[in-house]
Amino acid sequence: MSIRRRRRVLVTGGAGFIGSHLVEYLLAQGNEVLCVDNFFTGSKENILPFMNQPYFELIRHDVAMPLFVEVDDIYHLACPASPIHYQINPVQTVKTSVMGTINMLGLAKRTGARLLLASTSEVYGEPEVHPQREDYWGNVNPIGPRSCYDEGKRVAETLCMDYHRQHGVQVKIARLFNTYGPRMAEYDGRVVSNFVIQALKNEPITIYGKGEQTRSFGYVDDLLCGLVALLEDTEPGFAGPVNLGNPHEITVMELAQEIIRQTGSSSEIMHLPLPQDDPTRRKPDITLAKEKLDWQPATTLQEGIAQTIAYFKPRVLGKSRTLA
Ligand code: NAD
Ligand code: UDP
């Protein structure tokens, strides 16, 4: 009689926004999940529902330090993702991306685990090609305030490909575009959470610059299906990178208007200076994800924003009642 062993899946950054959704999904699929996080931007609250599950395990650990565990799969997400967070300690951000990815690749090499890197559309920098395809090499400032994140992820991708070619490690590189949804940290400064919270409080909506810059926002449930499909992909030698995002492109001003509409807010628009090197446009070409993974997003912006508002509403309004 053969007994099927549960897969042991490591999720680095598992207490963060995307990571906690991934942990939830992997547990529901019957996997044993090991969450590694240093709680820099993640929170215990995000993983509280899993704490009493027998196949969930938590290790407080900084991925920039070596880690010795036995696993079958690694989803490597650990890295602050919001500009205000990754710029607090840019040297640590580079270490997290570079040392963290070396450590996780070393772990994959020793254990034979498959590894997926959560890379980013930021590797395209200020893109001269639109929409962005995976074969576009990008236009990144190597010495600016966003470089610790952008270049850190570019080196992480390089490391994945070198471990793949040199050591035969099975890697997959996902380039995530702007992702949003429940469990975004309340004050992590990203545009969707900022606008939703401001709108719910009827406070001014802070638009950086004129709001003509574009982004393409992907709902978290869609994105995590893409991550799983990519790691599970069995094409020999296929490492990616693969864009994962929603090609529906809108301006930041249009996003503000949609959030004001859905919340029925009386918020006004307030313009603030545009941060240095803020990309002017961003839209994924997802042809490769469709072809290789049969994946495409299913959630419209309207639906995803509604879910996000529903998540933040009791938190934001609940708090102001407590303070009153
Ligand atoms: P997040 O900040 O919510 O989550 C990151 C998690 O990593 C947090 O729990 C944090 O505590 C943890 N972490 C950070 N540094 C660590 C370290 N040195 N050791 C251990 N844990 C560490 O961000 P997110 O939005 O969930 O992003 C997850 C991943 O996806 C990141 O790698 C990010 O670069 C990538 N990504 C996210 C987006 C997006 O729009 N959310 C877009 C592109 C790429
Ligand atoms: N942004 C904004 N107001 C905010 C936060 C962000 O106008 O309160 C803009 C920001 O300048 C950028 C876009 O929204 O053009 C997306 O910002 P975010 O930090 O969410 O992600 P990025 O794509 O810059 O990494």
GROMACS .gro file of C-alpha atoms and ligand atoms in nm:
model
  393
    1MET     CA    1   0.000   0.000   0.000
    2SER     CA    2   0.145   0.337  -0.091
    3ILE     CA    3   0.073   0.645   0.117
    4ARG     CA    4   0.087   0.979  -0.066
    5ARG     CA    5   0.307   1.216   0.129
    6ARG     CA    6   0.194   1.577   0.156
    7ARG     CA    7   0.420   1.814  -0.035
    8ARG     CA    8   0.623   2.034   0.197
    9VAL     CA    9   0.597   2.383   0.060
   10LEU     CA   10   0.804   2.673   0.186
   11VAL     CA   11   0.657   3.021   0.140
   12THR     CA   12   0.902   3.298   0.220
   13GLY     CA   13   0.721   3.622   0.297
   14GLY     CA   14   0.420   3.409   0.390
   15ALA     CA   15   0.292   3.659   0.646
   16GLY     CA   16   0.270   3.933   0.384
   17PHE     CA   17  -0.012   4.037   0.158
   18ILE     CA   18   0.030   3.794  -0.135
   19GLY     CA   19   0.215   3.532   0.072
   20SER     CA   20  -0.070   3.486   0.321
   21HIS     CA   21  -0.319   3.425   0.039
   22LEU     CA   22  -0.079   3.173  -0.110
   23VAL     CA   23  -0.038   2.996   0.226
   24GLU     CA   24  -0.416   2.975   0.260
   25TYR     CA   25  -0.451   2.829  -0.089
   26LEU     CA   26  -0.169   2.575  -0.044
   27LEU     CA   27  -0.310   2.454   0.291
   28ALA     CA   28  -0.653   2.414   0.133
   29GLN     CA   29  -0.492   2.200  -0.138
   30GLY     CA   30  -0.364   1.957   0.128
   31ASN     CA   31   0.000   2.066   0.139
   32GLU     CA   32   0.221   2.103   0.443
   33VAL     CA   33   0.316   2.470   0.451
   34LEU     CA   34   0.619   2.625   0.613
   35CYS     CA   35   0.595   3.003   0.638
   36VAL     CA   36   0.920   3.194   0.680
   37ASP     CA   37   0.895   3.565   0.757
   38ASN     CA   38   1.081   3.831   0.955
   39PHE     CA   39   0.761   4.040   0.994
   40PHE     CA   40   0.918   4.352   0.846
   41THR     CA   41   0.604   4.430   0.647
   42GLY     CA   42   0.399   4.117   0.712
   43SER     CA   43   0.180   4.062   1.015
   44LYS     CA   44   0.073   3.787   1.252
   45GLU     CA   45  -0.284   3.889   1.182
   46ASN     CA   46  -0.250   3.776   0.819
   47ILE     CA   47  -0.159   3.423   0.926
   48LEU     CA   48  -0.361   3.398   1.248
   49PRO     CA   49  -0.630   3.181   1.086
   50PHE     CA   50  -0.369   2.913   1.004
   51MET     CA   51  -0.193   2.901   1.341
   52ASN     CA   52  -0.400   2.614   1.475
   53GLN     CA   53  -0.378   2.407   1.158
   54PRO     CA   54  -0.155   2.100   1.205
   55TYR     CA   55   0.007   2.129   0.861
   56PHE     CA   56   0.104   2.494   0.905
   57GLU     CA   57   0.438   2.591   1.057
   58LEU     CA   58   0.588   2.935   1.116
   59ILE     CA   59   0.954   3.029   1.141
   60ARG     CA   60   1.056   3.386   1.223
   61HIS     CA   61   1.365   3.421   1.011
   62ASP     CA   62   1.542   3.672   0.786
   63VAL     CA   63   1.602   3.513   0.445
   64ALA     CA   64   1.929   3.705   0.415
   65MET     CA   65   2.058   3.441   0.661
   66PRO     CA   66   2.096   3.074   0.557
   67LEU     CA   67   1.805   2.842   0.630
   68PHE     CA   68   1.826   2.465   0.671
   69VAL     CA   69   1.492   2.289   0.622
   70GLU     CA   70   1.372   1.999   0.407
   71VAL     CA   71   1.113   2.102   0.147
   72ASP     CA   72   0.977   2.002  -0.195
   73ASP     CA   73   0.874   2.344  -0.328
   74ILE     CA   74   0.975   2.700  -0.252
   75TYR     CA   75   0.770   3.010  -0.327
   76HIS     CA   76   1.020   3.288  -0.266
   77LEU     CA   77   0.824   3.605  -0.196
   78ALA     CA   78   1.013   3.759   0.097
   79CYS     CA   79   1.087   4.122   0.011
   80PRO     CA   80   0.912   4.448   0.098
   81ALA     CA   81   0.709   4.554  -0.207
   82SER     CA   82   0.586   4.905  -0.133
   83PRO     CA   83   0.821   5.194  -0.223
   84ILE     CA   84   0.792   5.356   0.122
   85HIS     CA   85   0.892   5.027   0.287
   86TYR     CA   86   1.171   4.917   0.056
   87GLN     CA   87   1.322   5.266   0.079
   88ILE     CA   88   1.333   5.270   0.463
   89ASN     CA   89   1.648   5.059   0.459
   90PRO     CA   90   1.758   5.022   0.096
   91VAL     CA   91   2.073   4.829   0.187
   92GLN     CA   92   1.860   4.571   0.368
   93THR     CA   93   1.629   4.557   0.062
   94VAL     CA   94   1.923   4.469  -0.162
   95LYS     CA   95   2.044   4.211   0.091
   96THR     CA   96   1.697   4.059   0.109
   97SER     CA   97   1.679   4.025  -0.268
   98VAL     CA   98   2.036   3.918  -0.332
   99MET     CA   99   2.140   3.721  -0.020
  100GLY     CA  100   1.784   3.598   0.033
  101THR     CA  101   1.761   3.461  -0.319
  102ILE     CA  102   2.109   3.302  -0.299
  103ASN     CA  103   2.007   3.131   0.026
  104MET     CA  104   1.679   3.004  -0.116
  105LEU     CA  105   1.849   2.884  -0.435
  106GLY     CA  106   2.114   2.710  -0.224
  107LEU     CA  107   1.835   2.542  -0.031
  108ALA     CA  108   1.668   2.437  -0.358
  109LYS     CA  109   2.000   2.304  -0.486
  110ARG     CA  110   2.060   2.093  -0.171
  111THR     CA  111   1.707   1.959  -0.142
  112GLY     CA  112   1.618   1.933  -0.511
  113ALA     CA  113   1.315   2.157  -0.448
  114ARG     CA  114   1.146   2.356  -0.723
  115LEU     CA  115   1.175   2.732  -0.667
  116LEU     CA  116   0.952   3.015  -0.785
  117LEU     CA  117   1.081   3.371  -0.756
  118ALA     CA  118   0.826   3.651  -0.715
  119SER     CA  119   0.993   3.909  -0.939
  120THR     CA  120   0.829   4.227  -1.052
  121SER     CA  121   0.730   4.446  -1.345
  122GLU     CA  122   0.973   4.695  -1.189
  123VAL     CA  123   1.250   4.513  -1.379
  124TYR     CA  124   1.116   4.701  -1.685
  125GLY     CA  125   1.183   5.038  -1.512
  126GLU     CA  126   1.062   5.332  -1.722
  127PRO     CA  127   0.955   5.119  -2.021
  128GLU     CA  128   1.020   5.224  -2.379
  129VAL     CA  129   0.819   4.924  -2.500
  130HIS     CA  130   0.447   4.914  -2.432
  131PRO     CA  131   0.287   4.684  -2.331
  132GLN     CA  132   0.580   4.505  -2.171
  133ARG     CA  133   0.676   4.161  -2.303
  134GLU     CA  134   0.914   3.930  -2.122
  135ASP     CA  135   1.180   3.970  -2.392
  136TYR     CA  136   1.206   4.345  -2.324
  137TRP     CA  137   1.518   4.404  -2.113
  138GLY     CA  138   1.393   4.718  -1.944
  139ASN     CA  139   1.511   5.069  -1.875
  140VAL     CA  140   1.611   5.085  -1.510
  141ASN     CA  141   1.797   5.359  -1.325
  142PRO     CA  142   2.075   5.173  -1.140
  143ILE     CA  143   2.146   5.451  -0.889
  144GLY     CA  144   1.806   5.600  -0.797
  145PRO     CA  145   1.586   5.564  -0.489
  146ARG     CA  146   1.391   5.272  -0.645
  147SER     CA  147   1.707   5.089  -0.756
  148CYS     CA  148   1.743   4.886  -0.436
  149TYR     CA  149   1.418   4.713  -0.528
  150ASP     CA  150   1.436   4.713  -0.909
  151GLU     CA  151   1.801   4.613  -0.938
  152GLY     CA  152   1.769   4.376  -0.640
  153LYS     CA  153   1.499   4.186  -0.827
  154ARG     CA  154   1.700   4.195  -1.151
  155VAL     CA  155   1.994   4.033  -0.972
  156ALA     CA  156   1.754   3.783  -0.813
  157GLU     CA  157   1.639   3.687  -1.164
  158THR     CA  158   2.002   3.659  -1.278
  159LEU     CA  159   2.079   3.431  -0.983
  160CYS     CA  160   1.781   3.209  -1.066
  161MET     CA  161   1.896   3.167  -1.425
  162ASP     CA  162   2.258   3.103  -1.318
  163TYR     CA  163   2.160   2.839  -1.061
  164HIS     CA  164   1.936   2.688  -1.328
  165ARG     CA  165   2.206   2.674  -1.597
  166GLN     CA  166   2.502   2.602  -1.370
  167HIS     CA  167   2.346   2.370  -1.112
  168GLY     CA  168   2.029   2.244  -1.280
  169VAL     CA  169   1.800   2.395  -1.015
  170GLN     CA  170   1.437   2.395  -1.129
  171VAL     CA  171   1.341   2.762  -1.120
  172LYS     CA  172   1.045   2.966  -1.237
  173ILE     CA  173   1.048   3.344  -1.254
  174ALA     CA  174   0.715   3.527  -1.219
  175ARG     CA  175   0.707   3.897  -1.301
  176LEU     CA  176   0.416   4.028  -1.100
  177PHE     CA  177   0.249   4.355  -1.197
  178ASN     CA  178   0.072   4.576  -0.940
  179THR     CA  179  -0.136   4.344  -0.723
  180TYR     CA  180  -0.407   4.447  -0.481
  181GLY     CA  181  -0.677   4.303  -0.258
  182PRO     CA  182  -0.763   4.213   0.101
  183ARG     CA  183  -0.472   4.192   0.350
  184MET     CA  184  -0.271   4.473   0.194
  185ALA     CA  185  -0.113   4.645   0.492
  186GLU     CA  186  -0.320   4.945   0.591
  187TYR     CA  187  -0.041   5.201   0.583
  188ASP     CA  188   0.206   5.054   0.339
  189GLY     CA  189   0.157   5.346   0.103
  190ARG     CA  190   0.054   5.159  -0.208
  191VAL     CA  191  -0.195   5.334  -0.425
  192VAL     CA  192  -0.497   5.106  -0.392
  193SER     CA  193  -0.488   5.080  -0.012
  194ASN     CA  194  -0.410   5.452   0.021
  195PHE     CA  195  -0.704   5.556  -0.197
  196VAL     CA  196  -0.952   5.311  -0.043
  197ILE     CA  197  -0.867   5.421   0.311
  198GLN     CA  198  -0.871   5.791   0.219
  199ALA     CA  199  -1.206   5.751   0.040
  200LEU     CA  200  -1.363   5.561   0.332
  201LYS     CA  201  -1.253   5.838   0.570
  202ASN     CA  202  -1.367   6.112   0.328
  203GLU     CA  203  -1.011   6.246   0.341
  204PRO     CA  204  -0.832   6.396   0.038
  205ILE     CA  205  -0.718   6.141  -0.221
  206THR     CA  206  -0.343   6.191  -0.262
  207ILE     CA  207  -0.256   6.176  -0.631
  208TYR     CA  208   0.114   6.197  -0.701
  209GLY     CA  209   0.173   6.420  -1.003
  210LYS     CA  210  -0.117   6.481  -1.241
  211GLY     CA  211  -0.241   6.122  -1.211
  212GLU     CA  212  -0.178   6.056  -1.579
  213GLN     CA  213   0.067   5.772  -1.505
  214THR     CA  214  -0.084   5.431  -1.576
  215ARG     CA  215  -0.079   5.098  -1.395
  216SER     CA  216  -0.251   4.764  -1.460
  217PHE     CA  217  -0.392   4.626  -1.137
  218GLY     CA  218  -0.428   4.253  -1.079
  219TYR     CA  219  -0.652   4.105  -0.812
  220VAL     CA  220  -0.465   3.886  -0.563
  221ASP     CA  221  -0.672   3.567  -0.615
  222ASP     CA  222  -0.599   3.575  -0.988
  223LEU     CA  223  -0.233   3.635  -0.933
  224LEU     CA  224  -0.185   3.351  -0.690
  225CYS     CA  225  -0.348   3.109  -0.937
  226GLY     CA  226  -0.087   3.228  -1.186
  227LEU     CA  227   0.195   3.169  -0.937
  228VAL     CA  228   0.077   2.813  -0.867
  229ALA     CA  229   0.026   2.737  -1.237
  230LEU     CA  230   0.380   2.855  -1.307
  231LEU     CA  231   0.546   2.650  -1.034
  232GLU     CA  232   0.342   2.344  -1.135
  233ASP     CA  233   0.430   2.386  -1.504
  234THR     CA  234   0.615   2.075  -1.618
  235GLU     CA  235   0.775   2.185  -1.945
  236PRO     CA  236   1.136   2.067  -1.919
  237GLY     CA  237   1.381   2.353  -1.882
  238PHE     CA  238   1.118   2.628  -1.895
  239ALA     CA  239   1.213   2.885  -1.632
  240GLY     CA  240   1.031   3.192  -1.758
  241PRO     CA  241   1.024   3.480  -1.687
  242VAL     CA  242   0.646   3.502  -1.720
  243ASN     CA  243   0.442   3.820  -1.676
  244LEU     CA  244   0.151   3.779  -1.433
  245GLY     CA  245  -0.083   4.074  -1.428
  246ASN     CA  246  -0.408   4.214  -1.554
  247PRO     CA  247  -0.367   4.391  -1.890
  248HIS     CA  248  -0.650   4.635  -1.809
  249GLU     CA  249  -0.450   4.960  -1.795
  250ILE     CA  250  -0.585   5.272  -1.623
  251THR     CA  251  -0.449   5.604  -1.506
  252VAL     CA  252  -0.405   5.673  -1.137
  253MET     CA  253  -0.672   5.946  -1.172
  254GLU     CA  254  -0.919   5.691  -1.314
  255LEU     CA  255  -0.842   5.458  -1.026
  256ALA     CA  256  -0.919   5.737  -0.778
  257GLN     CA  257  -1.247   5.811  -0.955
  258GLU     CA  258  -1.352   5.444  -0.948
  259ILE     CA  259  -1.278   5.417  -0.575
  260ILE     CA  260  -1.466   5.741  -0.500
  261ARG     CA  261  -1.760   5.611  -0.705
  262GLN     CA  262  -1.772   5.274  -0.527
  263THR     CA  263  -1.736   5.417  -0.177
  264GLY     CA  264  -1.974   5.707  -0.241
  265SER     CA  265  -1.705   5.922  -0.082
  266SER     CA  266  -1.700   6.300  -0.057
  267SER     CA  267  -1.318   6.299  -0.079
  268GLU     CA  268  -1.152   6.564  -0.291
  269ILE     CA  269  -0.845   6.516  -0.507
  270MET     CA  270  -0.516   6.649  -0.367
  271HIS     CA  271  -0.209   6.656  -0.591
  272LEU     CA  272   0.131   6.584  -0.434
  273PRO     CA  273   0.475   6.577  -0.602
  274LEU     CA  274   0.549   6.276  -0.820
  275PRO     CA  275   0.820   6.059  -0.661
  276GLN     CA  276   1.152   6.034  -0.847
  277ASP     CA  277   1.164   5.762  -1.116
  278ASP     CA  278   0.793   5.684  -1.081
  279PRO     CA  279   0.724   5.485  -1.402
  280THR     CA  280   0.488   5.666  -1.641
  281ARG     CA  281   0.317   5.353  -1.774
  282ARG     CA  282   0.288   4.986  -1.702
  283LYS     CA  283   0.088   4.716  -1.880
  284PRO     CA  284   0.170   4.347  -1.910
  285ASP     CA  285   0.162   4.150  -2.233
  286ILE     CA  286   0.033   3.818  -2.097
  287THR     CA  287   0.050   3.615  -2.421
  288LEU     CA  288   0.318   3.389  -2.271
  289ALA     CA  289   0.115   3.315  -1.956
  290LYS     CA  290  -0.187   3.230  -2.172
  291GLU     CA  291   0.014   3.002  -2.400
  292LYS     CA  292   0.229   2.825  -2.142
  293LEU     CA  293   0.003   2.818  -1.837
  294ASP     CA  294  -0.344   2.862  -1.984
  295TRP     CA  295  -0.373   3.145  -1.731
  296GLN     CA  296  -0.540   3.482  -1.749
  297PRO     CA  297  -0.702   3.700  -1.483
  298ALA     CA  298  -1.074   3.653  -1.420
  299THR     CA  299  -1.154   3.942  -1.183
  300THR     CA  300  -1.251   4.283  -1.319
  301LEU     CA  301  -1.117   4.597  -1.154
  302GLN     CA  302  -1.470   4.683  -1.038
  303GLU     CA  303  -1.509   4.345  -0.865
  304GLY     CA  304  -1.163   4.350  -0.713
  305ILE     CA  305  -1.198   4.704  -0.582
  306ALA     CA  306  -1.536   4.609  -0.429
  307GLN     CA  307  -1.370   4.317  -0.244
  308THR     CA  308  -1.091   4.543  -0.127
  309ILE     CA  309  -1.331   4.808   0.000
  310ALA     CA  310  -1.529   4.537   0.182
  311TYR     CA  311  -1.206   4.428   0.356
  312PHE     CA  312  -1.097   4.776   0.463
  313LYS     CA  313  -1.437   4.918   0.556
  314PRO     CA  314  -1.483   4.758   0.900
  315ARG     CA  315  -1.118   4.822   0.987
  316VAL     CA  316  -1.117   5.187   0.891
  317LEU     CA  317  -1.465   5.282   1.008
  318GLY     CA  318  -1.441   5.055   1.314
  319LYS     CA  319  -1.127   5.238   1.423
  320SER     CA  320  -1.271   5.586   1.381
  321ARG     CA  321  -1.572   5.484   1.593
  322THR     CA  322  -1.334   5.363   1.866
  323LEU     CA  323  -1.145   5.691   1.857
  324ALA     CA  324  -1.460   5.904   1.863
  325NAD     P1  325   0.446   4.241   0.150
  325NAD     O1  326   0.537   4.350   0.195
  325NAD     O2  327   0.305   4.241   0.199
  325NAD     O3  328   0.506   4.099   0.183
  325NAD     C1  329   0.645   4.073   0.189
  325NAD     C2  330   0.669   3.978   0.304
  325NAD     O4  331   0.809   3.947   0.310
  325NAD     C3  332   0.633   4.039   0.440
  325NAD     O5  333   0.560   3.947   0.517
  325NAD     C4  334   0.768   4.071   0.503
  325NAD     O6  335   0.765   4.072   0.643
  325NAD     C5  336   0.854   3.961   0.444
  325NAD     N1  337   0.997   3.992   0.441
  325NAD     C6  338   1.054   4.106   0.393
  325NAD     N2  339   1.188   4.098   0.405
  325NAD     C7  340   1.214   3.976   0.459
  325NAD     C8  341   1.334   3.909   0.495
  325NAD     N3  342   1.454   3.964   0.478
  325NAD     N4  343   1.324   3.784   0.549
  325NAD     C9  344   1.203   3.727   0.569
  325NAD     N5  345   1.088   3.785   0.536
  325NAD    C10  346   1.093   3.909   0.481
  325NAD     O7  347   0.449   4.243  -0.009
  325NAD     P2  348   0.361   4.163  -0.116
  325NAD     O8  349   0.285   4.263  -0.192
  325NAD     O9  350   0.292   4.050  -0.054
  325NAD    O10  351   0.477   4.111  -0.212
  325NAD    C11  352   0.524   3.978  -0.206
  325NAD    C12  353   0.627   3.957  -0.315
  325NAD    O11  354   0.569   3.984  -0.442
  325NAD    C13  355   0.749   4.048  -0.302
  325NAD    O12  356   0.865   3.974  -0.335
  325NAD    C14  357   0.725   4.155  -0.407
  325NAD    O13  358   0.845   4.206  -0.455
  325NAD    C15  359   0.649   4.076  -0.512
  325NAD     N6  360   0.565   4.167  -0.592
  325NAD    C16  361   0.454   4.224  -0.537
  325NAD    C17  362   0.378   4.312  -0.614
  325NAD    C18  363   0.254   4.377  -0.560
  325NAD    O14  364   0.197   4.463  -0.626
  325NAD     N7  365   0.205   4.342  -0.443
  325NAD    C19  366   0.416   4.341  -0.745
  325NAD    C20  367   0.531   4.284  -0.795
  325NAD    C21  368   0.605   4.195  -0.719
  326UDP     N1  369   0.038   5.689  -0.608
  326UDP     C1  370  -0.044   5.800  -0.590
  326UDP     N2  371  -0.090   5.826  -0.466
  326UDP     C2  372  -0.064   5.748  -0.358
  326UDP     C3  373   0.019   5.634  -0.377
  326UDP     C4  374   0.069   5.608  -0.504
  326UDP     O1  375  -0.072   5.873  -0.685
  326UDP     O2  376  -0.113   5.779  -0.248
  326UDP     C5  377   0.087   5.659  -0.744
  326UDP     C6  378   0.237   5.635  -0.753
  326UDP     O3  379   0.305   5.757  -0.774
  326UDP     C7  380   0.243   5.543  -0.875
  326UDP     C8  381   0.116   5.462  -0.867
  326UDP     O4  382   0.028   5.536  -0.783
  326UDP     O5  383   0.242   5.617  -0.994
  326UDP     C9  384   0.135   5.323  -0.809
  326UDP     O6  385   0.205   5.337  -0.687
  326UDP     P1  386   0.237   5.214  -0.592
  326UDP     O7  387   0.325   5.262  -0.483
  326UDP     O8  388   0.111   5.146  -0.553
  326UDP     O9  389   0.313   5.110  -0.686
  326UDP     P2  390   0.436   5.127  -0.788
  326UDP    O10  391   0.378   5.085  -0.919
  326UDP    O11  392   0.483   5.268  -0.790
  326UDP    O12  393   0.539   5.034  -0.735
   0.00000   0.00000   0.00000
